[in-house]
Coordinates of C-alpha atoms in Angstrom, one line a residue:
M21 CA 0.0 0.0 0.0
T22 CA 1.3 3.5 -0.9
I23 CA 1.6 6.4 1.5
L24 CA -0.3 8.7 -0.9
T25 CA -3.6 8.0 -2.7
G26 CA -5.9 9.5 -5.3
T27 CA -5.0 12.9 -6.9
A28 CA -2.0 13.4 -4.5
L29 CA -0.5 10.1 -5.6
N30 CA -1.0 10.9 -9.3
W31 CA 0.7 14.3 -8.9
A32 CA 3.6 12.7 -6.9
I33 CA 4.1 10.1 -9.8
T34 CA 4.2 12.9 -12.4
A35 CA 6.5 15.0 -10.2
T36 CA 9.0 12.1 -9.7
A37 CA 8.9 11.2 -13.4
G38 CA 9.5 14.9 -14.1
S39 CA 12.4 15.0 -11.7
G40 CA 14.1 12.2 -13.6
F41 CA 13.6 14.0 -16.9
L42 CA 14.7 17.3 -15.3
L43 CA 18.0 15.5 -14.7
F44 CA 18.0 14.3 -18.3
G45 CA 17.4 17.9 -19.6
Y46 CA 20.1 19.3 -17.3
D47 CA 22.6 16.7 -18.5
Q48 CA 21.8 17.6 -22.1
G49 CA 22.3 21.4 -21.7
V50 CA 25.1 21.7 -19.1
M51 CA 28.1 21.0 -21.4
S52 CA 27.0 23.6 -24.0
G53 CA 28.0 26.6 -21.8
L54 CA 31.1 25.0 -20.4
L55 CA 32.9 24.2 -23.6
T56 CA 33.9 27.8 -24.3
G57 CA 34.5 28.8 -20.6
R58 CA 38.1 30.0 -19.7
A59 CA 38.5 27.7 -16.7
F60 CA 37.3 24.7 -18.7
T61 CA 39.5 25.4 -21.8
N62 CA 42.5 25.9 -19.5
T63 CA 41.9 22.6 -17.8
F64 CA 41.1 20.7 -21.1
P65 CA 43.1 22.6 -23.8
A66 CA 42.8 19.6 -26.2
I67 CA 39.2 20.5 -26.8
D68 CA 39.5 24.3 -26.8
T69 CA 38.0 25.3 -30.2
T70 CA 37.7 29.0 -29.4
D71 CA 39.5 31.7 -31.5
T72 CA 42.5 31.6 -29.1
G73 CA 42.6 27.8 -28.7
H74 CA 44.2 25.1 -30.9
G75 CA 42.0 22.1 -29.8
S76 CA 40.4 19.5 -31.9
S77 CA 36.7 20.0 -32.9
S78 CA 36.4 16.3 -33.5
L79 CA 37.7 15.4 -30.1
Q80 CA 35.3 18.0 -28.6
G81 CA 32.5 16.3 -30.4
T82 CA 33.6 13.0 -29.1
V83 CA 33.8 14.1 -25.5
V84 CA 30.3 15.6 -25.6
A85 CA 28.8 12.8 -27.7
I86 CA 30.3 9.9 -25.7
Y87 CA 27.7 10.5 -23.1
E88 CA 25.1 9.2 -25.7
I89 CA 27.0 6.0 -26.1
G90 CA 26.7 5.5 -22.3
C91 CA 23.0 6.2 -22.6
F92 CA 22.7 3.7 -25.4
F93 CA 24.2 0.9 -23.4
G94 CA 22.1 1.9 -20.4
A95 CA 19.0 1.5 -22.5
L96 CA 20.2 -1.9 -23.6
I97 CA 20.7 -2.9 -20.0
C98 CA 16.9 -2.3 -19.6
F99 CA 16.2 -4.1 -22.8
F100 CA 17.7 -7.3 -21.4
F101 CA 17.0 -7.0 -17.7
G102 CA 14.4 -4.3 -17.2
E103 CA 11.3 -6.5 -17.4
K104 CA 12.8 -8.9 -14.9
I105 CA 13.7 -6.4 -12.2
G106 CA 10.8 -4.1 -12.7
R107 CA 10.3 -0.4 -13.5
R108 CA 11.1 1.0 -10.0
W109 CA 14.4 -0.9 -9.6
S110 CA 15.6 0.0 -13.0
I111 CA 15.1 3.7 -12.2
M112 CA 16.7 3.5 -8.8
I113 CA 19.8 1.7 -10.1
G114 CA 19.9 4.3 -12.9
C115 CA 19.9 7.2 -10.4
V116 CA 22.8 5.7 -8.4
I117 CA 24.9 5.0 -11.5
L118 CA 24.3 8.5 -12.8
S119 CA 25.4 10.1 -9.5
I120 CA 28.7 8.2 -9.7
G121 CA 29.2 9.4 -13.3
A122 CA 28.5 13.0 -12.2
A123 CA 31.0 12.8 -9.4
L124 CA 33.7 11.5 -11.8
Q125 CA 33.0 14.4 -14.3
A126 CA 33.0 17.1 -11.6
S127 CA 36.4 15.9 -10.3
S128 CA 38.0 15.4 -13.7
S129 CA 41.4 17.0 -14.5
T130 CA 42.1 14.9 -17.6
I131 CA 40.2 14.2 -20.8
A132 CA 40.3 10.5 -20.1
Q133 CA 38.5 10.8 -16.7
L134 CA 36.0 13.3 -18.2
I135 CA 35.1 10.7 -20.9
V136 CA 34.8 7.9 -18.4
G137 CA 32.5 10.1 -16.2
R138 CA 30.3 10.9 -19.1
I139 CA 30.0 7.3 -20.1
V140 CA 29.1 6.2 -16.6
A141 CA 26.5 9.0 -16.2
G142 CA 25.1 8.1 -19.6
L143 CA 24.6 4.5 -18.4
G144 CA 22.4 5.7 -15.6
N145 CA 20.5 8.2 -17.7
G146 CA 19.9 5.6 -20.4
M147 CA 18.3 3.3 -17.8
N148 CA 16.1 6.2 -16.6
T149 CA 15.0 7.5 -19.9
S150 CA 14.0 4.1 -21.2
T151 CA 12.0 3.2 -18.1
I152 CA 10.5 6.4 -16.7
P153 CA 8.0 7.0 -19.6
V154 CA 6.8 3.3 -19.4
W155 CA 6.4 3.5 -15.6
H156 CA 4.6 6.8 -15.8
S157 CA 2.3 5.9 -18.7
E158 CA 1.3 2.6 -17.1
L159 CA 0.2 4.5 -13.9
M160 CA -1.7 7.2 -15.7
K161 CA -5.4 7.2 -16.7
A162 CA -6.0 7.2 -20.5
H163 CA -7.4 10.8 -20.7
K164 CA -4.5 12.1 -18.6
R165 CA -1.6 10.1 -20.1
G166 CA -0.7 12.6 -22.8
K167 CA -0.9 15.5 -20.3
G168 CA 1.2 13.7 -17.8
L169 CA 3.9 12.9 -20.2
A170 CA 3.8 16.5 -21.5
I171 CA 4.3 17.8 -18.0
E172 CA 7.2 15.4 -17.6
L173 CA 8.9 16.7 -20.8
A174 CA 8.2 20.3 -19.8
I175 CA 10.2 19.7 -16.6
N176 CA 12.8 18.1 -18.9
I177 CA 13.1 21.5 -20.7
F178 CA 13.2 23.3 -17.4
G179 CA 16.3 21.2 -16.8
V180 CA 17.8 22.4 -20.1
M181 CA 16.9 26.0 -19.2
L182 CA 18.3 25.7 -15.7
S183 CA 21.6 24.3 -17.0
Y184 CA 22.0 27.3 -19.4
W185 CA 21.5 29.8 -16.5
V186 CA 23.8 27.9 -14.1
D187 CA 26.5 27.9 -16.8
Y188 CA 25.9 31.7 -17.4
G189 CA 26.0 32.5 -13.7
M190 CA 29.2 30.4 -13.2
S191 CA 30.9 32.0 -16.2
Y192 CA 31.6 35.0 -13.9
V193 CA 33.7 32.7 -11.6
S194 CA 37.3 32.6 -12.6
N195 CA 38.4 29.3 -10.8
E196 CA 37.7 25.7 -11.7
S197 CA 34.4 25.7 -9.8
Q198 CA 33.2 27.5 -13.0
F199 CA 32.7 24.0 -14.5
R200 CA 33.0 21.6 -11.6
F201 CA 29.9 23.0 -9.7
P202 CA 27.5 22.7 -12.7
L203 CA 28.6 19.1 -13.3
A204 CA 28.3 18.2 -9.6
L205 CA 24.8 19.6 -9.4
Q206 CA 23.5 16.6 -11.4
I207 CA 23.9 14.5 -8.2
L208 CA 21.3 16.6 -6.4
F209 CA 18.6 15.9 -9.1
A210 CA 19.6 12.2 -9.2
L211 CA 19.1 11.8 -5.4
T212 CA 15.8 13.6 -5.6
S213 CA 14.5 11.2 -8.2
L214 CA 15.9 8.2 -6.2
V215 CA 14.0 9.3 -3.0
G216 CA 10.8 9.9 -5.0
I217 CA 10.8 6.5 -6.7
M218 CA 11.5 4.7 -3.4
L219 CA 8.3 6.1 -2.0
L220 CA 6.0 5.4 -5.0
P221 CA 4.4 2.2 -6.4
E222 CA 5.5 -0.2 -9.1
S223 CA 3.4 -0.4 -12.3
P224 CA 0.2 -2.4 -11.7
R225 CA 0.5 -3.7 -15.3
W226 CA 4.0 -5.1 -14.4
F227 CA 2.5 -6.8 -11.3
I228 CA -0.3 -8.4 -13.3
A229 CA 2.1 -9.6 -16.0
H230 CA 4.1 -11.3 -13.2
D231 CA 0.9 -12.8 -11.6
R232 CA 1.0 -10.6 -8.5
H233 CA -2.7 -9.6 -8.7
E234 CA -3.3 -8.5 -5.1
E235 CA -0.5 -6.0 -5.3
A236 CA -1.8 -4.7 -8.6
R237 CA -5.3 -4.3 -7.3
K238 CA -4.1 -2.3 -4.3
I239 CA -2.2 0.1 -6.6
L240 CA -5.1 0.4 -9.1
W241 CA -7.3 1.2 -6.1
S242 CA -4.9 3.9 -4.7
L243 CA -4.8 5.6 -8.2
Q244 CA -8.5 6.1 -8.2
K245 CA -9.6 9.7 -7.5
D246 CA -12.3 8.6 -5.1
C247 CA -10.5 5.6 -3.7
K248 CA -11.4 6.6 -0.1
T249 CA -15.0 5.8 -0.9
M250 CA -14.3 2.7 -3.0
Q251 CA -14.0 -0.9 -1.9
I252 CA -10.8 -2.8 -2.8
D253 CA -13.0 -5.3 -4.7
D254 CA -15.1 -2.7 -6.5
R255 CA -16.4 -3.6 -10.0
I256 CA -14.4 -0.8 -11.7
L257 CA -11.1 -2.3 -10.4
T258 CA -12.2 -5.8 -11.4
E259 CA -13.0 -4.6 -14.9
E260 CA -9.7 -2.7 -15.2
M261 CA -7.7 -5.8 -14.1
S262 CA -9.7 -7.9 -16.4
E263 CA -9.0 -5.8 -19.4
I264 CA -5.3 -5.7 -18.6
Q265 CA -5.2 -9.5 -18.0
H266 CA -7.1 -10.1 -21.2
A267 CA -4.6 -8.0 -23.2
I268 CA -1.7 -9.8 -21.5
N269 CA -3.1 -13.2 -22.4
E270 CA -3.5 -12.2 -26.0
E271 CA -0.1 -10.7 -26.2
R272 CA 1.5 -13.8 -24.5
E273 CA -0.2 -16.0 -27.1
A274 CA 1.2 -13.7 -29.9
A275 CA 4.6 -13.6 -28.3
R276 CA 4.9 -17.4 -27.8
G277 CA 8.5 -18.3 -28.1
G278 CA 9.8 -15.2 -26.2
S279 CA 9.4 -11.4 -26.5
F280 CA 12.8 -11.1 -28.2
K281 CA 11.6 -13.1 -31.2
A282 CA 8.1 -11.6 -31.1
M283 CA 9.6 -8.1 -31.6
L284 CA 11.1 -9.3 -34.9
K285 CA 7.8 -10.6 -36.4
N286 CA 4.5 -9.2 -37.6
G287 CA 1.9 -11.6 -36.4
P288 CA -1.7 -10.6 -35.6
Q289 CA -0.6 -8.0 -33.1
K290 CA 2.0 -6.3 -35.4
F291 CA 4.8 -6.4 -32.8
L292 CA 7.6 -5.5 -35.3
H293 CA 5.6 -2.7 -36.9
R294 CA 4.8 -1.2 -33.5
T295 CA 8.4 -1.4 -32.3
L296 CA 9.6 0.3 -35.5
L297 CA 7.1 3.1 -35.1
G298 CA 8.5 3.8 -31.6
I299 CA 12.0 3.8 -33.0
G300 CA 10.9 6.1 -35.8
G301 CA 9.5 8.7 -33.4
Q302 CA 12.9 8.9 -31.7
F303 CA 14.6 9.0 -35.1
M304 CA 12.5 12.0 -36.1
Q305 CA 13.2 13.7 -32.8
Q306 CA 16.9 13.6 -33.0
L307 CA 17.4 14.1 -36.8
S308 CA 15.1 17.2 -36.6
G309 CA 18.3 19.0 -35.4
I310 CA 17.2 19.8 -31.8
N311 CA 20.4 18.6 -30.2
L312 CA 22.4 20.7 -32.7
I313 CA 20.9 23.6 -30.7
T314 CA 20.6 22.1 -27.2
Y315 CA 24.2 20.9 -27.0
Y316 CA 25.8 23.7 -28.9
A317 CA 23.6 26.8 -28.6
P318 CA 26.4 29.1 -27.4
V319 CA 28.8 27.6 -29.9
I320 CA 26.3 28.3 -32.8
F321 CA 25.7 31.9 -31.5
E322 CA 29.4 32.5 -31.5
Q323 CA 30.6 30.7 -34.6
S324 CA 27.6 30.8 -36.9
V325 CA 26.1 34.2 -35.9
G326 CA 29.3 35.8 -34.7
I327 CA 28.5 37.3 -31.3
S328 CA 30.6 37.5 -28.1
H329 CA 30.9 34.7 -25.6
N330 CA 29.1 36.5 -22.8
L331 CA 26.2 37.5 -25.1
A332 CA 26.1 34.0 -26.5
L333 CA 25.6 32.5 -23.0
L334 CA 23.0 35.1 -22.2
L335 CA 21.0 34.4 -25.4
A336 CA 21.3 30.7 -24.8
G337 CA 19.7 31.3 -21.4
F338 CA 16.8 33.3 -22.8
N339 CA 16.4 30.6 -25.5
G340 CA 16.1 28.1 -22.7
I341 CA 13.3 30.2 -21.1
A342 CA 11.4 30.5 -24.4
Y343 CA 12.0 26.7 -24.9
F344 CA 10.5 25.9 -21.5
L345 CA 7.5 28.2 -21.9
S346 CA 6.8 26.6 -25.3
S347 CA 7.0 23.1 -23.7
L348 CA 4.0 24.0 -21.5
I349 CA 1.7 24.4 -24.5
P350 CA 1.3 20.6 -25.1
I351 CA 0.1 20.1 -21.6
W352 CA -3.3 21.6 -22.5
I353 CA -3.6 20.5 -26.1
I354 CA -1.9 17.1 -26.5
D355 CA -5.1 15.2 -25.4
R356 CA -7.3 17.6 -27.3
L357 CA -5.7 17.9 -30.7
G358 CA -3.9 14.6 -30.6
R359 CA -0.4 13.4 -31.4
R360 CA -0.5 13.4 -35.2
K361 CA -1.5 17.0 -35.7
L362 CA 1.1 18.3 -33.3
M363 CA 3.8 16.2 -34.9
L364 CA 2.9 17.4 -38.4
F365 CA 2.8 21.0 -37.2
A366 CA 6.3 20.6 -35.6
A367 CA 7.9 19.0 -38.7
A368 CA 6.6 21.7 -41.1
G369 CA 7.7 24.5 -38.8
Q370 CA 11.2 23.0 -38.1
C371 CA 11.7 22.5 -41.8
A372 CA 11.0 26.2 -42.5
C373 CA 13.3 27.3 -39.6
M374 CA 16.3 25.3 -40.7
A375 CA 15.9 26.4 -44.3
I376 CA 15.8 30.1 -43.3
L377 CA 18.6 29.6 -40.8
A378 CA 20.8 28.2 -43.6
G379 CA 20.1 31.3 -45.8
T380 CA 20.7 33.8 -43.1
V381 CA 23.9 32.3 -41.8
S382 CA 25.2 32.1 -45.4
N383 CA 24.5 35.8 -45.9
G384 CA 26.6 36.8 -42.9
S385 CA 25.2 40.3 -42.4
K386 CA 24.2 41.8 -39.1
S387 CA 20.5 41.9 -40.0
A388 CA 20.7 38.3 -41.2
G389 CA 22.3 37.3 -37.9
V390 CA 19.3 38.7 -36.0
V391 CA 16.9 36.7 -38.2
A392 CA 19.1 33.6 -37.6
I393 CA 18.7 34.1 -33.8
V394 CA 15.0 34.4 -34.2
M395 CA 14.9 31.1 -36.2
L396 CA 16.8 29.3 -33.4
F397 CA 14.2 30.5 -30.9
L398 CA 11.3 29.6 -33.3
F399 CA 12.8 26.1 -34.0
N400 CA 12.7 25.4 -30.3
F401 CA 9.0 26.6 -30.2
F402 CA 7.9 24.2 -32.9
F403 CA 9.9 21.3 -31.5
A404 CA 8.6 21.8 -28.0
V405 CA 4.9 21.8 -29.2
G406 CA 5.1 18.7 -31.4
L407 CA 8.2 16.6 -31.1
L408 CA 9.4 17.0 -27.5
A409 CA 7.0 14.8 -25.5
I410 CA 5.3 12.7 -28.2
P411 CA 8.3 10.5 -29.3
W412 CA 8.8 9.5 -25.7
L413 CA 5.1 8.7 -25.3
L414 CA 4.6 6.7 -28.4
P415 CA 6.9 3.7 -27.6
A416 CA 5.1 3.2 -24.3
E417 CA 1.7 3.6 -26.0
Y418 CA 2.2 1.6 -29.2
A419 CA 4.1 -1.3 -27.7
P420 CA 1.9 -4.1 -26.1
L421 CA 2.6 -5.1 -22.6
A422 CA 4.3 -8.3 -23.6
I423 CA 7.2 -6.4 -25.2
R424 CA 6.7 -2.9 -23.8
T425 CA 9.8 -2.7 -21.7
R426 CA 12.0 -4.0 -24.4
A427 CA 10.4 -2.0 -27.2
A428 CA 10.7 1.2 -25.2
S429 CA 14.3 0.4 -24.3
L430 CA 15.1 -0.3 -28.0
A431 CA 13.5 3.0 -29.0
T432 CA 15.4 4.9 -26.3
A433 CA 18.7 3.1 -27.4
S434 CA 18.0 4.3 -30.9
N435 CA 17.4 7.8 -29.6
W436 CA 20.9 7.9 -28.1
I437 CA 22.6 6.5 -31.2
F438 CA 20.9 9.2 -33.3
T439 CA 21.8 11.8 -30.7
F440 CA 25.4 10.6 -30.7
L441 CA 25.5 11.0 -34.5
V442 CA 24.2 14.6 -34.4
V443 CA 26.3 15.7 -31.4
E444 CA 29.5 14.0 -32.8
I445 CA 29.3 15.6 -36.3
T446 CA 28.0 19.1 -35.4
P447 CA 31.3 20.8 -34.4
V448 CA 33.1 19.3 -37.4
S449 CA 30.2 20.1 -39.7
I450 CA 29.9 23.7 -38.6
S451 CA 33.7 24.3 -38.9
S452 CA 33.9 22.5 -42.3
I453 CA 30.7 23.3 -44.3
G454 CA 29.2 26.1 -42.1
W455 CA 25.7 27.1 -43.1
K456 CA 25.2 24.0 -45.3
T457 CA 24.9 22.1 -42.0
Y458 CA 21.4 23.4 -41.6
I459 CA 20.2 22.4 -45.1
Y460 CA 20.3 18.6 -44.4
F461 CA 18.3 19.1 -41.2
A462 CA 15.7 21.0 -43.3
V463 CA 15.5 18.1 -45.7
F464 CA 15.1 15.6 -42.8
N465 CA 12.2 17.6 -41.4
A466 CA 10.5 17.8 -44.8
F467 CA 10.8 14.0 -45.1
F468 CA 9.1 13.5 -41.7
I469 CA 5.8 15.1 -42.8
P470 CA 4.6 12.2 -45.1
L471 CA 6.1 9.7 -42.7
I472 CA 3.9 10.9 -39.9
Y473 CA 0.8 11.4 -42.0
F474 CA 0.7 7.9 -43.5
L475 CA 2.2 5.7 -40.8
Y476 CA 1.4 7.0 -37.3
P477 CA -2.0 6.1 -35.6
E478 CA -3.7 8.6 -33.3
T479 CA -3.8 7.5 -29.7
K480 CA -5.4 10.4 -27.8
N481 CA -7.7 9.5 -25.0
L482 CA -7.4 5.7 -25.7
S483 CA -6.5 3.2 -23.0
L484 CA -3.4 1.2 -23.6
E485 CA -5.6 -1.8 -24.2
Q486 CA -7.7 0.1 -26.8
I487 CA -4.5 1.1 -28.6
D488 CA -3.8 -2.6 -29.1
K489 CA -7.0 -2.9 -31.1
L490 CA -5.7 -0.3 -33.6
F491 CA -3.0 -2.7 -34.6
T492 CA -5.0 -5.9 -34.5
G493 CA -6.3 -7.1 -37.8
D494 CA -5.4 -7.1 -41.5
K495 CA -5.0 -3.3 -41.7
I496 CA -3.6 -0.9 -39.1
M497 CA -6.1 1.8 -38.3
L498 CA -4.8 5.4 -38.0
H499 CA -7.9 6.6 -36.1
W500 CA -10.3 5.1 -33.5
K501 CA -13.8 4.5 -34.8
S502 CA -16.9 5.3 -32.8
S503 CA -18.3 1.9 -33.6
M504 CA -15.4 0.3 -31.5
G505 CA -16.7 1.9 -28.3
E506 CA -16.0 5.1 -26.3
P507 CA -12.3 6.1 -26.1
G508 CA -10.7 5.7 -22.7
L509 CA -13.3 3.2 -21.4
Y510 CA -12.6 -0.5 -20.8
A511 CA -14.6 -2.8 -23.0
E512 CA -16.9 -3.8 -20.1
D513 CA -17.7 -0.2 -19.3
D514 CA -19.3 0.2 -22.7
K515 CA -23.0 0.4 -22.4
S516 CA -23.5 -2.1 -25.1
S517 CA -21.9 -4.8 -22.9
G518 CA -24.1 -4.2 -19.9
E519 CA -24.2 -6.9 -17.1
V520 CA -22.7 -9.5 -19.4
G521 CA -19.4 -7.5 -19.5
K522 CA -19.4 -7.4 -15.7
S523 CA -19.6 -11.1 -15.4
E524 CA -17.0 -11.7 -18.0
A525 CA -14.7 -9.3 -16.3
E526 CA -15.0 -11.0 -13.0
E527 CA -14.6 -14.4 -14.6
R528 CA -11.3 -13.4 -16.3
V529 CA -9.8 -12.1 -13.0
E530 CA -10.9 -15.2 -11.1
K531 CA -9.2 -17.4 -13.8
S532 CA -6.0 -15.3 -13.7
E533 CA -5.8 -15.6 -10.0
L534 CA -6.1 -19.4 -9.8

């Protein structure tokens, strides 16, 4: 039994998930302002690519991007072991590993130790980012799932914004704490997430999948808004458990032979197709060019636009504020407008921003530089509205419970590989081909529009079990049909099933508990 219940519990779950993603966002942004700081470049001259330095841009890219390799292997750890140890333990272990990595980075005096610290921190963050969205989505009600994940990712961007301002504030410090303090601050966020997850429940769907029905029932009861007036054996809980158990039974039948093999085949439940859609969402998120800006905003302001180091850090800070405010918009519209519309809006806007950015940077004039800065701000707006939260939500929504942990881990692993690619090539690309760097990101975003329109089903307000039905059958449905029932309700709640549904629900639970 949990300490909190009802609305308080739901908010605590969202806050803890958000804390984990705040740490993720802070990790993403913190290096950007340190790379050109005097104390940092004096300590690590081999990656000093400022006008007065003679460091290697490719080595700088590797030091920054190696973090993503750690994240990739962290996600793979959850791919192989996450389902066995559960959501909570995966997140707790991830927080501990990340803290160790942050301590190694903050105490670094050599490139080698800095690289090791970033790899270790990446392992922990990879475990967290592949598990937190699954844990969070499995504890949320259907009509609040999109909103909950949007809040989680808004807190993620608050972490990016916070890292920019911490870097800016510490830029006025002349000693080594200029970079050591921002790196060590990661530990505080990791410990906050660790304490939070220790006090909160495991996913009830994970408990049911492992035949621990009484524990699952107690958690489902505690998540109800009116749980204090509800009996533990209430019909609503019986129906919810029944629908989850029914979905698990169907998925186990489809995944006969093991979930590893099931992910690689397209049987009646389209496991491979659903896994690839989750990977595709992460692919689009990273190749949109967002981490070109997130990891290197001050570098872009200095090298592409040509402004001073201090002003570049200040602009990056204000860009972070605008980014965070933009990330709040999906909280109110993601479950109203849906996933598809927001993704299409983002891809079209990002394409235009990158195209204009290429033109203005190639021009090189002062007025063109102002337009380029505006485009960087606008790009973050479009991304925050449509491609920030949704790619993290889709793997948990699209994948059936039988393969959800592994499918989400695989999607997250792909996220980190694509992020590594972008972060690794960006310094070299900007120094080698300059404004042309932005052209290929414009092309990528243009390609995403038909990809989203023709392949991605709409999941707004649908329960995870209803989403399964979109993929079941000869043809994948891009939209829920009214003839299939009311979105967000379990099959037995549909008026058409009446008392028969009730008896079927109870019968299923009784059978599953034998």
